[in-house]
PDB file of C-alpha atoms in Angstrom:
ATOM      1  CA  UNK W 102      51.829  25.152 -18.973  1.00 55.00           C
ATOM      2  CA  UNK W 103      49.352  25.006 -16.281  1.00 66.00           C
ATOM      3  CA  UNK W 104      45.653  23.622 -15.754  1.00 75.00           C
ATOM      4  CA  UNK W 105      42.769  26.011 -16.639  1.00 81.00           C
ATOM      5  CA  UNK W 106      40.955  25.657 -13.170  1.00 80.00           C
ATOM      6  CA  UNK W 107      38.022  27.147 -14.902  1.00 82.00           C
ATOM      7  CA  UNK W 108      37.525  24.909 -17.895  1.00 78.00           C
ATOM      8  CA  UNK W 109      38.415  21.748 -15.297  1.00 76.00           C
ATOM      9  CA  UNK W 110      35.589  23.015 -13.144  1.00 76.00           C
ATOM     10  CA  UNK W 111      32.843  23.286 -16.456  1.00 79.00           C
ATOM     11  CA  UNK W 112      34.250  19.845 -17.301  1.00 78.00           C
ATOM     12  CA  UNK W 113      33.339  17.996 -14.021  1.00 77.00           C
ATOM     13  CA  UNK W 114      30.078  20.235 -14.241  1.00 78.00           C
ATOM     14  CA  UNK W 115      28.846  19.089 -17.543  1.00 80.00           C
ATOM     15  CA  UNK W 116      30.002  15.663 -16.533  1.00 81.00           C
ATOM     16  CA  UNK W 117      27.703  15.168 -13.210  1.00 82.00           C
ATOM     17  CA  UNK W 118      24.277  17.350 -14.704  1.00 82.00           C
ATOM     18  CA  UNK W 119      23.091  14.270 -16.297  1.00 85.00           C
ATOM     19  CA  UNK W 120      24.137  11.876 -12.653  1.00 80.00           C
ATOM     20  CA  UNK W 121      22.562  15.044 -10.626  1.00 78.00           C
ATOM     21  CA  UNK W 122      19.414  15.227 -12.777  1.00 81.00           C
ATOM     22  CA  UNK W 123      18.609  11.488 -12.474  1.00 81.00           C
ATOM     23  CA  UNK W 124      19.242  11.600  -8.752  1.00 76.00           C
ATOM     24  CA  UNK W 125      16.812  14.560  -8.828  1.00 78.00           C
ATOM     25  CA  UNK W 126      14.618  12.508 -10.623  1.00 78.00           C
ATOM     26  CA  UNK W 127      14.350   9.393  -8.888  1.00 75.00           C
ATOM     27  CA  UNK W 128      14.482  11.798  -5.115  1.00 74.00           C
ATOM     28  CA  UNK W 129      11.211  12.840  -6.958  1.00 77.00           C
ATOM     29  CA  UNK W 130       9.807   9.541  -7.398  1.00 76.00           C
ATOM     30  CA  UNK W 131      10.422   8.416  -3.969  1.00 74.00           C
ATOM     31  CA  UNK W 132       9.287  11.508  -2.414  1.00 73.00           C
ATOM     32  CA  UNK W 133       5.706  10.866  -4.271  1.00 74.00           C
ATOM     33  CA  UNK W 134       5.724   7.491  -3.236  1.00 74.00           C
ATOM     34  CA  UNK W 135       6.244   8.238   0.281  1.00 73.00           C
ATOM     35  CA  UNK W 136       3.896  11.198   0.467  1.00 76.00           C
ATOM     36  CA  UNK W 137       0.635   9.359  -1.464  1.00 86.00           C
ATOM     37  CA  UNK W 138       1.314   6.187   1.390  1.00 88.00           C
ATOM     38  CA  UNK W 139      -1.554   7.945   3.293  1.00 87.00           C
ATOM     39  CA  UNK W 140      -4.095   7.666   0.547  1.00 91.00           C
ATOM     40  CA  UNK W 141      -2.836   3.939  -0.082  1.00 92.00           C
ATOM     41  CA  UNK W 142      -3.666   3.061   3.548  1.00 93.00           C
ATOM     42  CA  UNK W 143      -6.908   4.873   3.590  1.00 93.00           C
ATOM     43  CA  UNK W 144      -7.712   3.000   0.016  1.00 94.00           C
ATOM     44  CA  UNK W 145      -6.720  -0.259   1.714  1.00 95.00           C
ATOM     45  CA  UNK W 146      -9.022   0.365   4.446  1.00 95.00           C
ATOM     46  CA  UNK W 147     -11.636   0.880   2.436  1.00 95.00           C
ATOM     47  CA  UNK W 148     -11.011  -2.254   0.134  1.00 95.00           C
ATOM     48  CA  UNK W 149     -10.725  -4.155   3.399  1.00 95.00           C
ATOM     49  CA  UNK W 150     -14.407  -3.182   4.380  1.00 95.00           C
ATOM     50  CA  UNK W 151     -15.766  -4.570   1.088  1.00 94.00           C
ATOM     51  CA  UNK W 152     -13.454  -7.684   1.443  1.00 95.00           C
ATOM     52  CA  UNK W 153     -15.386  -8.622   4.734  1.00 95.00           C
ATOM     53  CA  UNK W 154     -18.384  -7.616   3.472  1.00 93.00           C
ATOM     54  CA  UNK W 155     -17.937 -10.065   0.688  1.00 91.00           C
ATOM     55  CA  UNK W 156     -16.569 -12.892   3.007  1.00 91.00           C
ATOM     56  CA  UNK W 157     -19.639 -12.529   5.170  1.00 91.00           C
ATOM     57  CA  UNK W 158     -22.171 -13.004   2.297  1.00 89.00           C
ATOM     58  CA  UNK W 159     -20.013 -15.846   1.277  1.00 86.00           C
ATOM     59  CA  UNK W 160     -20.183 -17.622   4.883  1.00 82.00           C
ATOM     60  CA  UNK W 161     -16.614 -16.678   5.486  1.00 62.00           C
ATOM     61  CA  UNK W 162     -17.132 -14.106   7.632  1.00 55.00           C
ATOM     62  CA  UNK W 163     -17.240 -13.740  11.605  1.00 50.00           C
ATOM     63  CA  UNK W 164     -20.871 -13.782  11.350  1.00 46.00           C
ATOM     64  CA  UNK W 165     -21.444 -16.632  13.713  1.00 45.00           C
ATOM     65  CA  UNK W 166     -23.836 -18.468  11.663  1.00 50.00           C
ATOM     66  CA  UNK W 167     -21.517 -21.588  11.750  1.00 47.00           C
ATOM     67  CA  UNK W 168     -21.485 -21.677   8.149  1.00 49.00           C
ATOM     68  CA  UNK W 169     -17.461 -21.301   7.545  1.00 59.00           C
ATOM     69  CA  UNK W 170     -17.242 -24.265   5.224  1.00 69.00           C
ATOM     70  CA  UNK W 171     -19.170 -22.847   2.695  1.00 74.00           C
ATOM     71  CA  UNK W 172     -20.601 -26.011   1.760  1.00 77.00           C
ATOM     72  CA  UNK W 173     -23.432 -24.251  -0.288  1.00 82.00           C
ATOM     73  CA  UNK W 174     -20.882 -22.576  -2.368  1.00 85.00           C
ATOM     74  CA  UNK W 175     -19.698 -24.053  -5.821  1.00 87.00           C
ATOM     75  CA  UNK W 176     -15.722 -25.257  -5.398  1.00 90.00           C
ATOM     76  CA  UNK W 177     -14.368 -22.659  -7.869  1.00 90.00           C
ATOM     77  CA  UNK W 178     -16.333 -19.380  -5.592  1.00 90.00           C
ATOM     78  CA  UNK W 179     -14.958 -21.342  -2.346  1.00 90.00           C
ATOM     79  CA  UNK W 180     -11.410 -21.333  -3.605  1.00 92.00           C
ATOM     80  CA  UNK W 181     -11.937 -17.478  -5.062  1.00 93.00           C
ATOM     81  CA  UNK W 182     -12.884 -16.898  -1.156  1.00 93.00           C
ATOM     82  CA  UNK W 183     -10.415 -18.289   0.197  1.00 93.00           C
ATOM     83  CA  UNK W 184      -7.797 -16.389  -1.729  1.00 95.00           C
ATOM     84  CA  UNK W 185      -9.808 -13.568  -0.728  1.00 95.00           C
ATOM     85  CA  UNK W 186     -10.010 -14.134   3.222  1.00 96.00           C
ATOM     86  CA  UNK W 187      -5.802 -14.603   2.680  1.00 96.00           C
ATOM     87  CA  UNK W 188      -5.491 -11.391   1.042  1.00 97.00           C
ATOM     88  CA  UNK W 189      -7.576  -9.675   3.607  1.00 97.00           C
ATOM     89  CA  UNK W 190      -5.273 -10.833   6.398  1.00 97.00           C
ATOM     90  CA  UNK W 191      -2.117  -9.483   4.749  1.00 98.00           C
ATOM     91  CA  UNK W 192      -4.156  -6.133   3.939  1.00 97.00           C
ATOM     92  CA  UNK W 193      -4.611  -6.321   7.472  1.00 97.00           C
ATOM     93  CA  UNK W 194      -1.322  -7.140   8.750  1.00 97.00           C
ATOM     94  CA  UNK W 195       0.249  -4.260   6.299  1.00 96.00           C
ATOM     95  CA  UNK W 196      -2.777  -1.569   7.845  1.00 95.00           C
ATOM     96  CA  UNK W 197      -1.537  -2.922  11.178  1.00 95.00           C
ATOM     97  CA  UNK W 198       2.442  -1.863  10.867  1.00 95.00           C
ATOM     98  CA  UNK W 199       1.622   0.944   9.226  1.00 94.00           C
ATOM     99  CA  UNK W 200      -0.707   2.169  12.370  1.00 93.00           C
ATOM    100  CA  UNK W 201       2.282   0.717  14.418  1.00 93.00           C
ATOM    101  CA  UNK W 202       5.676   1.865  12.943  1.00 92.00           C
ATOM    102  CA  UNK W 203       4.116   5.291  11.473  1.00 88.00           C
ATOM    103  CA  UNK W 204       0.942   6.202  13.153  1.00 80.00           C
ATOM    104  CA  UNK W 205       0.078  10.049  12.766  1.00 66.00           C
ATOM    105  CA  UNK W 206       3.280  11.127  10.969  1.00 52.00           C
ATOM    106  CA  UNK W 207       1.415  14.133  10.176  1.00 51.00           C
ATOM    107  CA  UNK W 208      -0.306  15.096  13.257  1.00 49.00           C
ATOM    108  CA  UNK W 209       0.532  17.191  16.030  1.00 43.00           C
ATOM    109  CA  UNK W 210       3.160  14.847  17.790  1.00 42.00           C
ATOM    110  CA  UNK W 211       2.787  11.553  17.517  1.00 44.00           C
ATOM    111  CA  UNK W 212       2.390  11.141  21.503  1.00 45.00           C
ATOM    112  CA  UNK W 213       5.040  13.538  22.499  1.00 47.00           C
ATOM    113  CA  UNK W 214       4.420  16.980  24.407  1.00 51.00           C
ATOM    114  CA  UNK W 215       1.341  19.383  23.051  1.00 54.00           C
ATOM    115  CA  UNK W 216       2.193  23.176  22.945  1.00 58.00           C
ATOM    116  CA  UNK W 217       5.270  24.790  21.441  1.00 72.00           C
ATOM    117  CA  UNK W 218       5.808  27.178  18.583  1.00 90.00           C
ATOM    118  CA  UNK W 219       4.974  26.282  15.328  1.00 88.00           C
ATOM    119  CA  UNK W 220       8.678  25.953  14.459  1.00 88.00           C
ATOM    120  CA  UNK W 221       9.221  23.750  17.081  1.00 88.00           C
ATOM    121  CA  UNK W 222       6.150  21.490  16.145  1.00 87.00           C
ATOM    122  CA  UNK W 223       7.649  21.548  12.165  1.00 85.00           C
ATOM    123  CA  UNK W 224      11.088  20.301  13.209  1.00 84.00           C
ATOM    124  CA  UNK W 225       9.335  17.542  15.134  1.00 85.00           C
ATOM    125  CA  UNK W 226       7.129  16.505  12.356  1.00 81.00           C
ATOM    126  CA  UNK W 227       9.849  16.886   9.937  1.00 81.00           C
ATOM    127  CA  UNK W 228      12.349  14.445  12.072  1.00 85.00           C
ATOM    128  CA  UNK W 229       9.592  12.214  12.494  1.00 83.00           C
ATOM    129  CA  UNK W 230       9.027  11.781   8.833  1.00 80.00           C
ATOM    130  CA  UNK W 231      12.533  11.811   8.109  1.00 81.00           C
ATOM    131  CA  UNK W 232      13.238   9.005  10.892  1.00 86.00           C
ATOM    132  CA  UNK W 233      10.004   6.725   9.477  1.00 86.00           C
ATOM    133  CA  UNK W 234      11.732   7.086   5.851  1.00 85.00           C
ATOM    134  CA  UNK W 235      12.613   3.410   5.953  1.00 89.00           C
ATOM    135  CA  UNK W 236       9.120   1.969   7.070  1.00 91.00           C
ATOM    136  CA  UNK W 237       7.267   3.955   4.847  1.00 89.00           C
ATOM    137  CA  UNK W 238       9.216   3.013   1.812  1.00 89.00           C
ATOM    138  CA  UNK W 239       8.973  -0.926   2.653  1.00 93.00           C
ATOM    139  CA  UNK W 240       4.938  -0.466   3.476  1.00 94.00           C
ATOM    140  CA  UNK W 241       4.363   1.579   0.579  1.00 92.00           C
ATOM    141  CA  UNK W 242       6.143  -1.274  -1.773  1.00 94.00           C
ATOM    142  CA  UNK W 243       3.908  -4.043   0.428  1.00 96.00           C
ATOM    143  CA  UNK W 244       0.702  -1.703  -0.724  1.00 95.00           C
ATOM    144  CA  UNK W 245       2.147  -1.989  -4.303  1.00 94.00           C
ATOM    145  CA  UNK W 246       2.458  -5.487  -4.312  1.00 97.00           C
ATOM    146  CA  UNK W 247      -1.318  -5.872  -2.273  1.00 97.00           C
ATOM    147  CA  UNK W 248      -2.644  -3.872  -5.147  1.00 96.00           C
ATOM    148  CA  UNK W 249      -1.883  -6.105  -7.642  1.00 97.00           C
ATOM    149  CA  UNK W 250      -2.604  -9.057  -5.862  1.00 97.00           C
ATOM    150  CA  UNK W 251      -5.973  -7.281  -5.591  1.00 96.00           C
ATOM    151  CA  UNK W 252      -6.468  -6.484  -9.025  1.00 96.00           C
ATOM    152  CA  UNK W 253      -5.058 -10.325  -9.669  1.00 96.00           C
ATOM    153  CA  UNK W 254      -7.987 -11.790  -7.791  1.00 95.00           C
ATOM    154  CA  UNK W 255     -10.483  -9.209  -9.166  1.00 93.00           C
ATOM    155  CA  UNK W 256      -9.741 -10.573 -12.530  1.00 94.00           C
ATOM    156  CA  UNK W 257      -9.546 -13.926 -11.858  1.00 91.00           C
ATOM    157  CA  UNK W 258     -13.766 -13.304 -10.611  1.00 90.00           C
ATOM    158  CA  UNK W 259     -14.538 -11.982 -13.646  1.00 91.00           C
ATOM    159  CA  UNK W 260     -12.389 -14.598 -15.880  1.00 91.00           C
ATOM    160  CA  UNK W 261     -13.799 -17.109 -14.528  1.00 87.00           C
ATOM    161  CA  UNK W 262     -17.583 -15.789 -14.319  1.00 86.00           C
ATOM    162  CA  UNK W 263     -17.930 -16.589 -10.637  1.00 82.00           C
ATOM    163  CA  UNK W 264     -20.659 -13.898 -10.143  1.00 77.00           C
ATOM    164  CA  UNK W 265     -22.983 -15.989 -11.856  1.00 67.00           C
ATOM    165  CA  UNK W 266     -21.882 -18.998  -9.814  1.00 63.00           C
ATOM    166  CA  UNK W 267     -21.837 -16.595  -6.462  1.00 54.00           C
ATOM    167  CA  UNK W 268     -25.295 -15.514  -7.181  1.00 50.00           C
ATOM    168  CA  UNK W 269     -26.543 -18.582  -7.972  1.00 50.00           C
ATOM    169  CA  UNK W 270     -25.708 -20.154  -4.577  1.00 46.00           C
ATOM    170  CA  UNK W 271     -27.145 -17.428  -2.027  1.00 46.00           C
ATOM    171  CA  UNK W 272     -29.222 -18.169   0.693  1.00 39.00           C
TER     172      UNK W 272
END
């Protein structure tokens, strides 16, 4: 009596699709993740902008007017600033590695030699990516975490109506 090879083989086969098709899956996921961290940074940037923006009309800004304390400002819009001007410095600090540990995964060498074929320049942008994997998964999770902290203090504004209260005390 021996083993049928064949029906061992369709056996282990059936048994890994569904462990093969997750791992698919979730490769997927990350992949997406990874490849949208571009447009995260670039929506950072831009959310940055308004953040300073905001801190400046608010007297929190580097303005130079002297007027840091925000003594004109009602207590609840000076604590919503403050949470602000703290989430601005860890947008910051994220935009910063990501310029630092990534830089221009994408471009045309990241500092290295110009020139080449275009297979060599692929294989170079390809082991770049491949060799950033780790950074741009643990920025891209900081971005996740930034956005909701984001949306967090967003709503907390408009819970607590401090437009009125923000409007109320401009110069």
């Amino acid at each position: 009596m021996g083993i049928d090879k064949e029906a061992m083989v369709d056996a282990v086969g059936d048994a890994t699709k569904p462990v093969v098709k997750k791992l698919s899956d979730l490769m997927e996921l990350e992949w997406h993740k990874l490849s949208s961290l571009r447009d995260d940074v670039a929506f950072m940037k831009d959310e940055l902008s308004s953040m300073h923006a905001l801190l400046t009309k608010l007297g929190a800004g580097d303005g130079g007017d002297g007027d840091d304390d925000g003594a004109h400002l009602d207590v609840q819009v000076r604590e919503w600033r403050d949470e602000v001007r703290r989430l601005s410095a860890d947008i910051e600090a994220c935009v910063g590695d990501f310029d630092r540990r990534i830089g221009d995964v994408n471009g045309s060498g990241g500092g290295g030699r110009q020139g080449g074929s275009a297979v060599a320049a692929f294989f170079r942008r390809n082991t770049r990516r491949v060799a950033t994997v780790g950074a741009r998964h643990s920025i891209g999770s900081r971005i996740k975490k930034l956005k909701a902290r984001i949306n967090d203090v967003s709503e907390r504004r408009r819970r607590y109506n401090l437009d009125g209260m923000a409007h109320s005390f401009d110069m």
